[in-house]
Structure formats: structure tokens, C-alpha cells
Amino acid sequence: MIEIKDLHKSYQTGSSSLHVLKGINFNVAEGELVAIMGSSGSGKSTLLNILGILDEADSGSYILDGVPIKNLNETVASRYRNKFLGFVFQSFNLINYKTALDNVALPLYYQGVNAKDRAEIAMSYLEKVGLASHSHHLPNELSGGQKQRVAIARALASHPKVLLADEPTGALDTTTSYEVMELIQGINDEGKTILIVTHEPDIAAMCKRNVILKDGLIIEDKQIVQQRAKLYV
Amino acid sequence: MFNIERWQEIFQAIAKNKLRTFLTGVSVASGIFILVILLGAGRGIQNGIQNQFAKDATNKIEIYPGITQKEFKGLGIGRETQFKNRDYEIVTQKFENFIDNRSKLYSVWSGNIVYGKETGTYRIEGVNPNYQFIENASVIAGRFINLSDIEHFEKVAVIGKKVSTDLFKDTKSGIGKNINVSGTIYKVVGVFTDPGGEREESRVFIPVTTAQRAYSAGEDIRSMAFTMPKRDNFDQALAESENFSKQLDKILKERHDIAPDDESALNIQNSLEQAQKIYQLTDIIQAFFWFVGILTIIAGVVGVGNIMLIVVKERTKEIGIRKALGATPYSIIAMILHEAVFITLISGFIGLIFGLLLWAGIGPFIESDFFSHPEVDFNIALTTVILLTVAGAFAGFIPAYKAAKIRPIVALRDE
Ligand SMILES: Nc1ncnc2c1ncn2[C@@H]1O[C@H](COP(=O)(O)OP(=O)(O)OP(=O)(O)O)[C@@H](O)[C@H]1O
Ligand SMILES: [Mg+2]
């Protein structure tokens, strides 16, 4: 599903340049649930953003589901994001003036789905994350865990090939984190490819594979035995 | 352009961001409102001035006597010019083909008029029948002075509306009544109105021949008045009347032994020259109002542009989210512009309607000598609204374009 070869990325700050990714090689097959770990500043978010076509690598190759991601103009990039990728952010990034339902429906709007179908599909995803009853709440009327579940529903609504989550549980307490992980595991069980950036070993343990970054390189990449979140809830 | 889905998106954004919408709307609406007020005021002043001016036929030429200021042929200064019947006859014969209406006048500045217990002081003018057209006077009851009155030295009077209401309380019951003018009894045969208003309607016209006899003037006349035939071309009319004035000046100066360069012995008033000045003045006034109006619109456009900049800044994060979810740069630009155009157009119309309503409401109450009918050309106002909208869209395009170009990763980081 994801093939990355010798990926490099530097940030230019003033006159100095910061080499963040120094040659990442890494493949993800369909149906994997990968945790990307590493200390703060090791380049986890940078990597995930490149995978999400939110940012571009300086060099190296990235092939997403057989499609080379290189020198895309913003219009094509938008279309690929819409079609291939679902994002979940640490800070939820819901649009504050839209209801839960409208937030979930937004990617479908950009797919050109009509209003009626949008509402129906969005509702089914809200049901899936257990928030059908909150469909008409605004984000500030929801708890952190609920917001993140709405965000997950939104990421899934466009039916992406890959779900990318940057510290999805970073702003949540342990119990809520496990609830969110349970949801993510369920989605993965249905076959969705998921990459999660996390600091927390217990969250990483709930994935099927752990990749550890250090100073812009992968220092460890191992399959693990998945802990079911359900046991902890 | 008509995409119901996008309209729904925009209405949602507008409804959920009332303050932002309100601020944009107010700046646009007030700009248009001020423009409408200015245009209406400009038009009101223009109409007022033109009405003032319309009190006489526009191509009127009048000659009054003056006092010599230059010696000529051994004659001293300080001589008063006195026109005679003969002057009038010569001029009318000589310029028969140039002039249209004509009248010699024998006027008395203040004549005492008595009817029963009512009494008043009015200007008495001895005139020819033609004088009605020179003055632009309209008869509202009875008739004007006619040729037979002139030939028979009839003691008849045509009184102004003001005189009529003063003496007879209304505008028609005076017809056939006898009034005493400076000791002589005259029969009222007509009542007239004059676009010049009350001042001009406080006059009494009597046959010029009667006036000369009543005031023992002999062959003396006080002044002469003419109109020139109407011409479609203003410049041609102006040239003709200037030429006529010049020749008139020459002949009369020769006849009265006045130095050709004596500026004060004769007063020739050419109303077309004044008309030209007034047209120029109203043009300047109109231009001024347009200038201020356009500045207002520019300020409005800058205001819209500014607000759009703030809107884009405020929505950066949202734009980032939308782009992460698959919004293309085009759809971002379209969203922002669509909203901007919609708000500008609606609030432009609101400003327009308020402006028009204001004029409709207060316009009729501020009728004065120099201000009347402050109307606004609806098409011009409409064009301005559309212009402002287009300009607003352009002003909004730059920030919208910038917003569309922001990399989503940068936009998402925005707090
Ligand atoms: N836009 C940027 N401009 C300059 N430097 C940046 C930029 N984004 C990230 N960096 C730097 O690149 C490095 C890697 O950042 P990144 O966000 O990928 O780290 P991370 O592993 O996600 O850390 P954390 O766990 O704290 O989120 C950091 O040193 C960071 O300061
Ligand atoms: Mg990070």
C-alpha cells in the first residue's frame, strides 16, 4: 500500500537548515496497523505529513497504492488526499461552526456527493463511532473523546485507503484513549490500513507493528502481538 | 456559478459568522448609502439652480440704461442714457430677422395698489403682449395684455399670483375688478404665475403705452427685452445672441453719443451667457459629488478587501482542514469569493434601498430655492452596486488566492 525509498526532508529556518528525515525506507502492506514512535523532534509528524501529502519530501520516492506521489500540483494533491487518505489529528481539527454531522459530511462534499447522500453516509459513520445521538452537536458541545471519534468518523467517511493519525490520543485521558484505540482496532479489523504516531508505549502495544524513529532514521521496525484495547476499557 | 451545494456551504458559513458578515455588510452598505445621498444631493442642487434659472426664457436679452463713464464728442461723464420709443423701433426693424419676442418696457419699481381695504406696494411694468413669453409667465386666469390694449391705451392690468392672493385672497376672483394703481383705476384682466416664484409674481403688468401716459413719460422707455429664436445647438444659440448683443450695443451707443468702450452706459444682459455659467457651475457641482462618491466607493472597496484579508486570516486553519479533506485551491477561492460577492451584493442593495428610501422620505420636505427634486438615477446607483461588487471580488481575490496557495500543513499549524 505504501512504499517509501530513501526519503529525505530538511527544514530551512533562516540561514540554517535542519535535516529532519535522513533516508527513510519503509513499506506498509494493506491491512496493517502501524505505530510510529520516537522521541520528540525525531521526525514522526514530518514523516506522517509526507505520507498524507500535506507536505512534500525533498528527495526519495513515495508510492501510494501504486500511484507515485511526486511533484503534484495542489489540485491533484487535494484530489489524492480526498480519495486515498483520512486524517486524524491530535487537536481534532473539527470545523467549529459545523455540527458533528456536517463535519463528517465535509470530505463527501469535496467528492461531489449530493446533500442527501452525504447526510446519510455521515450518519452511518457517526453510528459506527457511537455518536449518532450527538449528530447535531457543535464540536464545543462534545468531550475530547467524542470530538476524536467524530474526527475518526470524518476520516473514514470518504472511504480512504489509508488512515493517518498523528497522536490521536495525545489530548485524551487513558480511559478515553483506550476507547478511541478500540474503535481504531475495530476499523483495522475490517481491513483498513492505519498508521498512528504516538509517544505512548501502551498505545503502540495495541498496534500490530512498531516503527521507531531516531534522528531522522528508522532504528527499529518490528511486528508485535497486538493487545486488544477492549480488555482495558 | 449556480451550485446549490456551494450556496448551502456559504449560507452556513455566513449564518455561523454573523459578526464578520455584519462588518463586511455595514462597510459596503454605508458606502453605497453615502454615494446615493451624495448623488441625490448633487442632483437636488443642480435642479434647484436650473429652476432658478428657468424663471425667464433662456435666450433672453435685456438692455437697461446706465450712466456714462467716458467722455465722448465733447460730452462729459455722468450722463444718464435715456431710451426712447424710436430706439426700440429702429432696433426691432433692423433685427427683425434675428429676434423672436420683443418688448419695450416702462416700469415703476414700487407702485401703490389699492383694492377696497387691501393695499400693497408692487412693481408695475408697462409691457408689450410679447413680454409674457420673454418672462416665461403663464396666465392662470383671464388673459395677458393684448395688441388692442396697447393701441387704445387701455387701463387694464395683469396681476401676479402673489398680488392676486394679497388683494383678492385667491387667484381668480380679481378678474374684472377695478384696482387703483398709483391713483389711476385699472381693470384686472388676468392673473399670471412665473417660474421665478413669489418675487416675480409680485408684479403687475399694464400696457406699455398706458404706462408711458400714466407716468407722463412721453416718448421715454426704461428698457427693452428680446428673445432669440430657439436653436438645438447651444453653442450656435450662444454665438447668435452674443452677436446680437454686440450689434445692439454698437447701434445704441452711436445713437446716444456714448464712447464705444464705455462699459457702464448700457447694460446688456444676455441670459445665455449666464446659462452657460450656470451649466458650468452645475457641472462642477456634479463632478464634485461624483468625485467624493467615487472616493467613497474606493474606500468601500478597500474596506471589503481588508475584511476579506481578515476573513482569510481568521479562516486559515479552517482552510487547512478543508484542504486536508480534499478541497482544491479552486474550491477555496470559489468559496471565499462567492461569500464576498454575495455579502457585497446584498448589503450593496440594502445601502441602495436605504439611500433611495431616505430621499423618497425627506426629499419632498427640503424643497427650497436652491434645492429641489433630489432624485437618484436608479441605473447609476445599480451600476455602482455591481461595480462595487466586482471591485470587492477583485479585492477579495488576492487574499482568497493566497489562502488557496497556503500549504495545508502550514495552514493546519495556524492557531
Ligand atoms: N515547518 C517547520 N520548519 C522548521 N522546522 C520544523 C518544521 N516542522 C518541524 N520542524 C522541525 O523538524 C523536527 C521534526 O519535527 P516533527 O514535528 O516531525 O517531530 P515529531 O517527531 O513529530 O515530534 P513531536 O513528538 O514533538 O510531535 C523538529 O526539530 C522540528 O522543530
Ligand atoms: Mg509530532
XYZ file of C-alpha atoms and ligand atoms in Angstrom:
680
model
C 0.000 0.000 0.000
C 2.797 2.391 0.939
C 6.306 2.170 -0.472
C 8.935 4.644 0.626
C 12.540 4.702 -0.561
C 15.341 6.867 0.748
C 13.101 9.729 1.818
C 14.837 12.983 2.831
C 13.392 16.124 4.275
C 15.048 19.296 5.564
C 13.542 22.402 7.034
C 15.006 25.770 6.225
C 14.931 28.134 9.160
C 16.620 31.378 8.298
C 20.122 30.554 7.162
C 20.396 27.187 8.868
C 18.911 24.006 7.524
C 17.580 21.207 9.702
C 17.833 17.745 8.228
C 14.814 16.007 9.758
C 14.391 12.849 7.678
C 17.673 11.317 6.594
C 16.739 8.465 4.318
C 13.648 6.589 5.383
C 12.938 3.207 3.784
C 9.655 1.678 4.733
C 6.760 -0.336 3.283
C 3.281 -0.820 4.618
C 1.010 -3.548 3.327
C -2.749 -3.383 3.187
C -4.473 -4.040 6.498
C -1.514 -3.148 8.710
C -1.832 -1.168 11.935
C 1.468 0.610 12.422
C 2.613 2.706 15.370
C 5.355 5.221 14.616
C 7.291 6.031 17.752
C 10.277 8.070 18.728
C 11.331 10.916 20.942
C 10.038 14.433 20.428
C 11.566 16.061 17.377
C 12.606 12.770 15.798
C 10.554 13.490 12.679
C 7.391 11.400 13.250
C 4.933 14.120 12.282
C 7.090 15.154 9.362
C 7.009 11.606 8.027
C 3.277 11.264 8.533
C 2.608 14.610 6.827
C 4.608 13.500 3.812
C 2.662 10.238 3.738
C -0.520 12.319 3.916
C 0.584 14.551 1.010
C 0.219 17.522 3.328
C 3.926 18.120 2.890
C 6.457 17.112 0.285
C 9.773 15.295 0.642
C 12.956 16.810 -0.750
C 14.088 13.557 -2.330
C 13.301 9.884 -2.398
C 10.276 8.105 -3.746
C 6.817 7.565 -2.325
C 4.295 5.267 -3.992
C 0.769 5.177 -2.557
C -1.335 2.231 -3.746
C 0.686 2.095 -6.935
C 0.471 5.834 -7.580
C 3.777 7.740 -7.466
C 3.447 10.815 -5.282
C 5.860 13.317 -6.726
C 5.670 16.937 -7.842
C 1.915 17.033 -7.585
C 0.215 20.331 -8.066
C -2.089 21.387 -5.281
C -5.252 20.439 -7.169
C -4.104 16.875 -7.811
C -2.745 16.626 -4.266
C -6.174 17.660 -2.933
C -7.866 15.042 -5.016
C -5.485 12.298 -3.808
C -5.932 13.363 -0.191
C -9.655 13.240 -0.656
C -9.642 9.854 -2.370
C -6.822 7.955 -0.680
C -6.322 9.401 2.778
C -8.117 10.018 6.030
C -6.571 12.190 8.731
C -6.957 12.189 12.475
C -5.160 14.925 14.376
C -4.133 15.329 17.987
C -6.122 18.581 18.175
C -9.138 17.063 16.353
C -9.323 19.891 13.799
C -13.083 19.896 13.554
C -14.670 22.970 11.968
C -16.143 24.737 14.948
C -19.233 26.166 13.295
C -20.317 22.881 11.759
C -22.267 20.192 13.581
C -20.783 16.735 14.079
C -22.807 15.508 11.123
C -21.694 18.350 8.829
C -18.085 17.841 9.840
C -18.258 14.175 8.939
C -20.003 15.021 5.664
C -17.390 17.566 4.566
C -14.996 15.202 2.711
C -18.021 13.861 0.844
C -18.900 17.424 -0.206
C -15.493 17.637 -1.833
C -16.166 14.299 -3.522
C -19.251 15.810 -5.098
C -21.730 13.631 -3.233
C -25.149 15.284 -3.021
C -26.502 16.648 0.233
C -28.976 13.878 0.922
C -26.472 11.058 0.406
C -23.872 12.996 2.359
C -26.108 13.210 5.370
C -26.954 9.522 5.135
C -23.367 8.347 4.797
C -22.161 10.726 7.505
C -24.863 9.462 9.823
C -23.836 5.856 9.274
C -20.239 6.703 10.241
C -21.407 8.602 13.297
C -23.337 5.495 14.255
C -20.212 3.444 13.755
C -18.293 5.615 16.249
C -21.277 5.548 18.616
C -22.251 9.207 18.298
C -25.454 9.074 16.274
C -27.221 10.760 19.162
C -24.802 13.691 19.002
C -25.067 14.340 15.283
C -26.392 17.868 15.731
C -23.944 18.954 18.396
C -21.285 21.507 17.652
C -17.678 20.497 18.448
C -17.588 22.658 21.588
C -20.555 20.701 22.926
C -18.576 17.444 22.765
C -15.952 15.949 25.071
C -12.395 15.359 23.848
C -13.019 11.667 23.227
C -16.244 12.428 21.398
C -14.501 15.027 19.250
C -11.832 12.498 18.322
C -14.457 9.955 17.441
C -16.188 12.498 15.209
C -12.782 13.182 13.613
C -12.311 9.439 13.021
C -15.777 9.196 11.508
C -14.872 12.113 9.240
C -11.580 10.477 8.236
C -13.449 7.301 7.325
C -16.372 8.948 5.571
C -14.556 9.443 2.273
C -13.665 5.761 2.327
C -9.880 6.266 2.216
C -7.288 3.568 1.573
C -5.120 4.680 4.458
C -5.954 6.289 7.785
C -3.228 8.522 9.204
C -3.416 9.572 12.839
C -0.940 11.942 14.485
C -1.119 11.328 18.230
C -4.864 10.703 18.139
C -4.894 10.017 21.870
C -2.398 12.756 22.788
C -5.064 15.052 24.184
C -7.131 12.334 25.872
C -7.027 10.629 29.271
C -6.124 6.942 29.483
C -9.643 5.523 29.537
C -10.782 7.684 26.632
C -7.576 6.844 24.773
C -8.354 3.155 25.070
C -11.894 3.717 23.843
C -10.524 5.500 20.791
C -7.972 2.702 20.273
C -10.727 0.145 20.495
C -12.511 1.977 17.710
C -9.322 2.148 15.627
C -8.662 -1.549 16.161
C -12.200 -2.304 15.029
C -11.691 -0.301 11.846
C -8.394 -2.077 11.257
C -10.098 -5.428 11.805
C -12.299 -4.542 8.839
C -9.150 -4.302 6.737
C -8.277 -0.593 6.748
C -4.578 0.305 6.667
C -3.779 2.565 9.614
C -0.659 4.469 10.695
C -0.544 6.037 14.137
C 2.082 8.369 15.524
C 2.293 8.001 19.268
C 4.505 8.593 22.275
C 2.724 6.164 24.482
C 4.026 2.567 24.680
C 0.608 1.235 25.735
C -0.976 2.715 22.608
C 1.839 1.336 20.461
C 1.263 -2.057 22.049
C -2.266 -2.017 20.704
C -0.950 -1.853 17.146
C 0.383 -4.763 15.084
C 3.728 -3.226 14.143
C 6.015 -0.694 15.816
C 8.408 1.561 13.917
C 10.848 3.615 15.969
C 12.444 6.786 14.600
C 15.565 8.388 15.944
C 17.346 11.400 14.469
C 15.579 11.036 11.161
C 16.206 7.325 10.679
C 14.251 4.158 11.453
C 16.183 2.398 14.186
C 13.713 -0.361 14.883
C 10.828 -1.932 12.932
C 9.084 -4.944 14.451
C 5.836 -6.891 14.296
C 4.268 -7.282 17.726
C 1.463 -9.209 19.300
C -1.480 -6.854 19.406
C -3.011 -6.009 22.772
C -6.785 -5.689 22.465
C -7.937 -2.321 23.839
C -11.233 -3.890 24.854
C -9.508 -5.678 27.736
C -8.516 -2.371 29.313
C -11.718 -0.424 28.900
C -21.992 29.581 -10.747
C -25.328 28.308 -9.570
C -24.351 25.388 -7.494
C -26.857 24.702 -4.770
C -24.348 22.691 -2.750
C -21.952 25.595 -2.663
C -24.728 28.001 -1.748
C -25.553 25.784 1.203
C -21.906 25.806 2.299
C -21.853 29.595 2.035
C -25.105 30.196 3.837
C -23.839 28.011 6.649
C -20.582 29.968 6.872
C -22.458 33.278 6.725
C -25.016 32.257 9.305
C -22.386 30.958 11.692
C -20.158 34.014 11.378
C -22.623 36.796 11.932
C -20.227 39.441 13.180
C -17.899 39.026 10.240
C -20.803 39.151 7.815
C -22.242 42.144 9.586
C -18.995 44.119 9.466
C -18.460 43.457 5.778
C -22.068 44.296 5.081
C -22.013 47.535 7.031
C -18.939 48.840 5.265
C -20.415 48.096 1.860
C -23.927 49.275 2.665
C -22.709 52.553 4.156
C -20.502 53.198 1.128
C -23.420 52.787 -1.259
C -25.703 54.689 1.089
C -23.353 57.665 1.174
C -22.979 57.559 -2.590
C -26.738 57.611 -3.090
C -27.042 60.522 -0.669
C -24.311 62.417 -2.487
C -25.738 61.782 -5.933
C -29.195 62.817 -4.745
C -27.864 65.994 -3.155
C -25.904 66.806 -6.303
C -28.970 66.352 -8.423
C -31.070 68.385 -5.986
C -28.686 71.296 -6.157
C -28.498 71.038 -9.920
C -32.282 71.024 -10.241
C -32.576 73.911 -7.814
C -30.145 76.065 -9.717
C -31.708 75.219 -13.034
C -35.154 76.075 -11.695
C -33.861 79.410 -10.514
C -32.555 79.983 -13.915
C -35.662 78.749 -15.721
C -37.586 81.736 -14.441
C -37.065 83.500 -17.779
C -36.858 82.280 -21.326
C -33.313 81.011 -21.660
C -32.434 83.028 -24.721
C -33.438 86.391 -23.288
C -31.584 89.641 -23.894
C -32.351 92.765 -21.924
C -30.993 96.285 -22.281
C -31.055 98.735 -19.403
C -29.741 102.245 -19.430
C -26.693 103.184 -17.396
C -24.559 106.229 -16.729
C -21.644 107.251 -18.948
C -18.193 106.959 -17.528
C -16.249 108.196 -20.522
C -16.197 111.500 -22.335
C -17.260 111.387 -25.947
C -17.577 114.084 -28.624
C -17.115 116.742 -26.024
C -19.855 115.335 -23.815
C -18.995 114.744 -20.183
C -19.317 111.781 -17.948
C -22.203 111.067 -15.621
C -24.836 111.400 -18.331
C -27.828 109.145 -17.908
C -28.796 107.217 -21.014
C -32.457 107.608 -21.852
C -34.037 105.206 -24.356
C -36.894 106.462 -26.500
C -39.629 104.742 -28.498
C -37.522 105.450 -31.553
C -34.625 103.354 -30.246
C -36.957 100.417 -29.884
C -38.438 100.904 -33.351
C -35.038 101.088 -35.013
C -33.724 98.052 -33.215
C -36.784 95.928 -33.955
C -36.766 96.937 -37.601
C -33.094 96.358 -38.070
C -33.045 92.984 -36.356
C -36.438 91.801 -37.461
C -34.965 88.507 -38.650
C -32.854 87.849 -35.576
C -35.340 88.266 -32.826
C -38.367 86.338 -31.766
C -40.277 88.017 -28.904
C -39.766 91.678 -28.216
C -40.983 94.308 -25.811
C -40.180 97.802 -24.725
C -40.808 98.432 -21.078
C -41.784 101.287 -18.873
C -41.549 100.090 -15.295
C -42.088 101.643 -11.926
C -40.210 99.970 -9.118
C -42.825 100.445 -6.496
C -46.357 101.363 -7.233
C -49.043 101.634 -4.628
C -52.028 99.422 -5.353
C -55.336 99.642 -3.555
C -58.368 97.396 -3.738
C -61.042 98.153 -1.173
C -59.356 97.863 2.206
C -56.398 95.928 0.844
C -53.329 97.807 -0.171
C -49.790 96.901 -1.191
C -46.699 98.041 -2.956
C -45.708 96.162 -6.098
C -43.577 96.597 -9.111
C -45.533 97.979 -12.077
C -44.313 97.078 -15.551
C -45.620 98.567 -18.728
C -45.055 95.896 -21.348
C -45.940 94.637 -24.824
C -48.055 91.478 -25.323
C -44.901 89.542 -26.233
C -43.446 90.144 -22.818
C -45.324 87.165 -21.410
C -43.046 84.831 -23.349
C -39.911 86.742 -22.523
C -40.774 86.339 -18.853
C -41.909 82.719 -19.187
C -45.086 83.803 -17.411
C -48.234 81.683 -17.700
C -51.699 83.108 -17.457
C -53.789 81.124 -14.959
C -56.923 83.243 -15.183
C -58.190 85.759 -17.721
C -55.726 86.910 -20.364
C -52.472 88.775 -20.880
C -52.031 92.279 -22.311
C -53.001 92.284 -25.993
C -52.315 94.498 -29.017
C -55.627 96.266 -28.753
C -54.762 97.277 -25.152
C -51.544 98.794 -26.473
C -53.211 100.653 -29.336
C -56.050 102.013 -27.229
C -54.086 102.882 -24.113
C -56.404 100.613 -22.157
C -56.252 100.811 -18.403
C -56.025 97.070 -17.866
C -53.737 95.122 -15.544
C -52.473 91.553 -15.437
C -51.505 90.822 -11.862
C -49.106 88.259 -10.397
C -50.406 85.365 -8.333
C -48.944 86.889 -5.179
C -50.670 90.208 -5.888
C -53.919 88.377 -6.534
C -53.802 86.407 -3.297
C -52.829 89.540 -1.370
C -55.675 91.625 -2.722
C -58.353 89.077 -3.556
C -57.450 86.122 -1.321
C -57.447 83.775 -4.291
C -56.086 83.522 -7.812
C -59.123 84.279 -9.935
C -61.806 86.352 -8.260
C -59.930 89.552 -9.124
C -60.763 89.274 -12.822
C -62.994 92.164 -13.870
C -62.419 94.074 -10.616
C -61.053 97.571 -10.576
C -57.851 98.358 -8.727
C -56.211 101.664 -8.035
C -52.629 101.813 -9.283
C -50.776 104.966 -8.273
C -54.025 106.944 -8.390
C -55.351 105.552 -11.684
C -58.094 102.940 -11.895
C -57.229 99.781 -13.843
C -59.364 96.771 -14.604
C -57.807 93.403 -13.763
C -57.968 91.207 -16.880
C -55.597 88.391 -15.960
C -53.540 86.602 -13.305
C -50.155 85.055 -14.074
C -47.660 82.727 -12.497
C -43.944 82.852 -13.080
C -41.363 80.088 -12.528
C -39.275 82.746 -10.777
C -41.558 82.384 -7.777
C -43.071 84.922 -5.399
C -40.665 87.688 -6.164
C -41.581 87.618 -9.841
C -45.243 87.111 -9.067
C -45.348 90.312 -7.040
C -45.629 92.324 -10.209
C -48.407 93.959 -12.153
C -48.248 94.217 -15.938
C -50.031 97.052 -17.753
C -49.813 98.085 -21.432
C -46.563 99.945 -22.041
C -48.374 102.753 -23.849
C -50.728 103.198 -20.912
C -47.768 103.255 -18.527
C -45.971 105.906 -20.532
C -49.059 108.073 -20.446
C -49.927 107.407 -16.799
C -46.457 108.300 -15.582
C -46.097 111.198 -18.031
C -43.104 109.594 -19.686
C -43.753 110.935 -23.165
C -41.542 109.011 -25.577
C -39.302 107.626 -22.841
C -38.907 103.916 -22.265
C -36.991 102.292 -19.445
C -35.662 99.187 -21.099
C -36.067 96.709 -23.914
C -36.236 92.924 -23.822
C -35.977 90.327 -26.547
C -35.757 86.630 -27.021
C -33.853 84.924 -29.808
C -35.322 82.036 -31.781
C -34.589 78.661 -30.168
C -31.697 76.667 -31.517
C -30.949 72.992 -30.904
C -27.291 73.707 -30.662
C -26.381 75.632 -27.539
C -23.144 76.973 -28.986
C -24.908 78.282 -32.070
C -27.559 79.967 -29.950
C -24.880 81.471 -27.751
C -22.925 82.800 -30.743
C -26.062 84.314 -32.287
C -27.116 86.025 -29.106
C -23.623 87.329 -28.453
C -23.512 88.718 -31.952
C -26.902 90.345 -31.481
C -25.843 91.851 -28.142
C -22.763 93.280 -29.745
C -24.613 94.902 -32.615
C -27.268 96.212 -30.278
C -24.568 97.741 -28.160
C -22.985 99.384 -31.197
C -26.167 100.902 -32.603
C -27.426 102.218 -29.292
C -24.082 103.724 -28.414
C -23.955 105.533 -31.749
C -27.455 106.862 -31.289
C -26.772 108.105 -27.785
C -23.271 109.504 -28.285
C -21.624 107.002 -25.995
C -17.985 106.089 -26.304
C -17.725 102.616 -27.931
C -15.615 101.390 -25.000
C -17.824 102.797 -22.268
C -18.806 99.758 -20.244
C -21.320 101.339 -17.921
C -23.545 103.473 -20.156
C -25.531 100.453 -21.331
C -26.301 97.216 -19.547
C -26.968 94.341 -21.863
C -27.881 91.146 -20.112
C -27.573 88.057 -22.195
C -29.201 85.179 -20.372
C -27.481 82.534 -22.487
C -24.134 83.695 -21.212
C -25.471 83.326 -17.716
C -26.946 79.979 -18.647
C -23.553 78.847 -19.771
C -22.034 79.886 -16.473
C -24.770 78.123 -14.559
C -24.407 74.950 -16.593
C -20.700 75.048 -15.924
C -21.374 75.579 -12.239
C -23.776 72.679 -12.004
C -21.326 70.549 -13.958
C -18.675 71.391 -11.407
C -21.040 70.578 -8.561
C -21.967 67.271 -10.178
C -18.313 66.484 -10.798
C -17.520 67.249 -7.188
C -20.214 64.916 -5.907
C -19.054 62.204 -8.262
C -15.512 62.691 -7.101
C -16.478 62.356 -3.448
C -18.750 59.442 -4.346
C -16.025 57.598 -6.166
C -13.657 58.139 -3.266
C -16.327 56.664 -1.015
C -16.606 53.651 -3.278
C -12.850 53.230 -3.341
C -12.867 53.372 0.434
C -15.622 50.752 0.346
C -13.584 48.507 -1.929
C -10.522 48.879 0.250
C -12.737 48.088 3.227
C -14.050 44.942 1.585
C -10.526 43.937 0.611
C -9.374 44.493 4.175
C -12.166 42.485 5.654
C -11.507 39.700 3.178
C -7.906 39.692 4.320
C -9.009 39.358 7.913
C -11.551 36.720 6.946
C -8.892 34.680 5.216
C -6.522 35.102 8.130
C -9.208 34.068 10.552
C -10.151 31.079 8.435
C -6.614 29.879 7.720
C -6.967 26.880 9.980
C -10.349 26.030 8.518
C -8.873 26.311 5.044
C -6.098 23.936 6.121
C -8.665 21.450 7.409
C -10.681 21.705 4.226
C -7.588 21.163 2.111
C -6.598 18.138 4.175
C -10.086 16.787 3.493
C -9.715 17.314 -0.233
C -10.640 20.912 -1.037
C -8.912 22.036 -4.221
C -7.386 25.533 -4.415
C -10.119 26.442 -6.858
C -12.854 25.431 -4.449
C -11.238 27.516 -1.697
C -11.100 30.613 -3.937
C -14.635 29.994 -5.106
C -15.870 29.632 -1.538
C -14.298 32.876 -0.347
C -15.241 34.895 -3.415
C -18.731 33.524 -3.523
C -19.253 34.592 0.038
C -17.669 38.012 -0.574
C -19.718 38.678 -3.693
C -22.891 37.527 -2.036
C -22.428 39.723 1.017
C -21.303 42.724 -1.031
C -24.225 42.433 -3.389
C -26.853 42.011 -0.692
C -25.504 44.778 1.519
C -24.951 46.982 -1.525
C -28.636 46.656 -2.299
C -29.544 47.331 1.292
C -27.472 50.531 1.219
C -29.050 51.445 -2.110
C -32.575 50.900 -0.853
C -31.958 52.827 2.347
C -30.480 55.705 0.375
C -33.395 55.786 -2.039
C -35.897 55.493 0.805
C -34.221 58.359 2.614
C -34.521 60.620 -0.403
C -38.075 59.496 -1.017
C -38.858 60.250 2.627
C -37.109 63.558 3.218
C -36.703 64.803 -0.364
C -40.133 66.447 -0.594
C -39.578 68.307 2.689
C -36.391 70.079 1.746
C -37.698 71.874 -1.289
C -36.029 75.289 -1.398
C -34.906 77.840 -3.966
C -31.577 76.141 -4.468
C -32.565 72.545 -3.867
C -35.330 70.565 -5.467
C -36.163 67.025 -6.602
C -33.148 65.269 -5.125
C -33.624 62.124 -7.187
C -31.063 59.424 -7.870
C -30.787 57.710 -11.187
C -31.580 54.125 -10.223
C -29.481 52.722 -13.051
C -26.444 54.669 -11.959
C -26.898 53.503 -8.391
C -27.387 49.929 -9.557
C -24.286 50.109 -11.711
C -22.369 51.338 -8.705
C -23.525 48.395 -6.619
C -22.420 45.988 -9.325
C -19.163 47.875 -9.766
C -18.532 47.710 -6.047
C -19.296 44.005 -6.080
C -16.893 43.361 -8.917
C -14.259 45.525 -7.270
C -14.937 43.778 -3.962
C -14.479 40.442 -5.686
C -11.164 41.602 -7.087
C -10.145 42.941 -3.710
C -11.181 39.626 -2.204
C -9.468 37.605 -4.883
C -5.955 38.395 -3.738
C -6.420 37.131 -0.179
C -8.502 34.228 -1.493
C -5.774 33.285 -3.918
C -3.190 33.500 -1.154
C -5.357 31.347 1.062
C -5.675 28.761 -1.657
C -1.909 28.689 -2.034
C -1.119 28.135 1.632
C 0.250 24.649 2.050
C -2.200 22.669 4.169
C 0.497 21.767 6.636
C 1.202 25.439 7.259
C -2.486 26.302 7.462
C -3.153 23.496 9.913
C -0.415 24.718 12.213
C -2.125 28.128 12.401
C -3.735 28.818 15.740
N 7.843 23.902 9.471
C 8.983 23.635 10.129
N 10.004 24.497 9.993
C 11.138 24.274 10.623
N 11.394 23.212 11.379
C 10.416 22.315 11.559
C 9.153 22.491 10.934
N 8.345 21.460 11.257
C 9.087 20.672 12.072
N 10.331 21.184 12.243
C 11.385 20.598 12.992
O 11.622 19.297 12.496
C 11.878 18.428 13.561
C 10.924 17.261 13.492
O 9.647 17.714 13.738
P 8.394 16.752 13.870
O 7.216 17.604 14.075
O 8.404 15.816 12.727
O 8.762 15.983 15.193
P 7.906 14.881 15.953
O 8.702 13.658 15.948
O 6.534 14.826 15.430
O 7.904 15.499 17.430
P 6.724 15.510 18.495
O 6.760 14.158 19.111
O 7.144 16.556 19.446
O 5.477 15.806 17.775
C 11.769 19.214 14.865
O 13.074 19.545 15.308
C 11.032 20.445 14.455
O 11.488 21.542 15.202
Mg 4.609 15.377 16.079
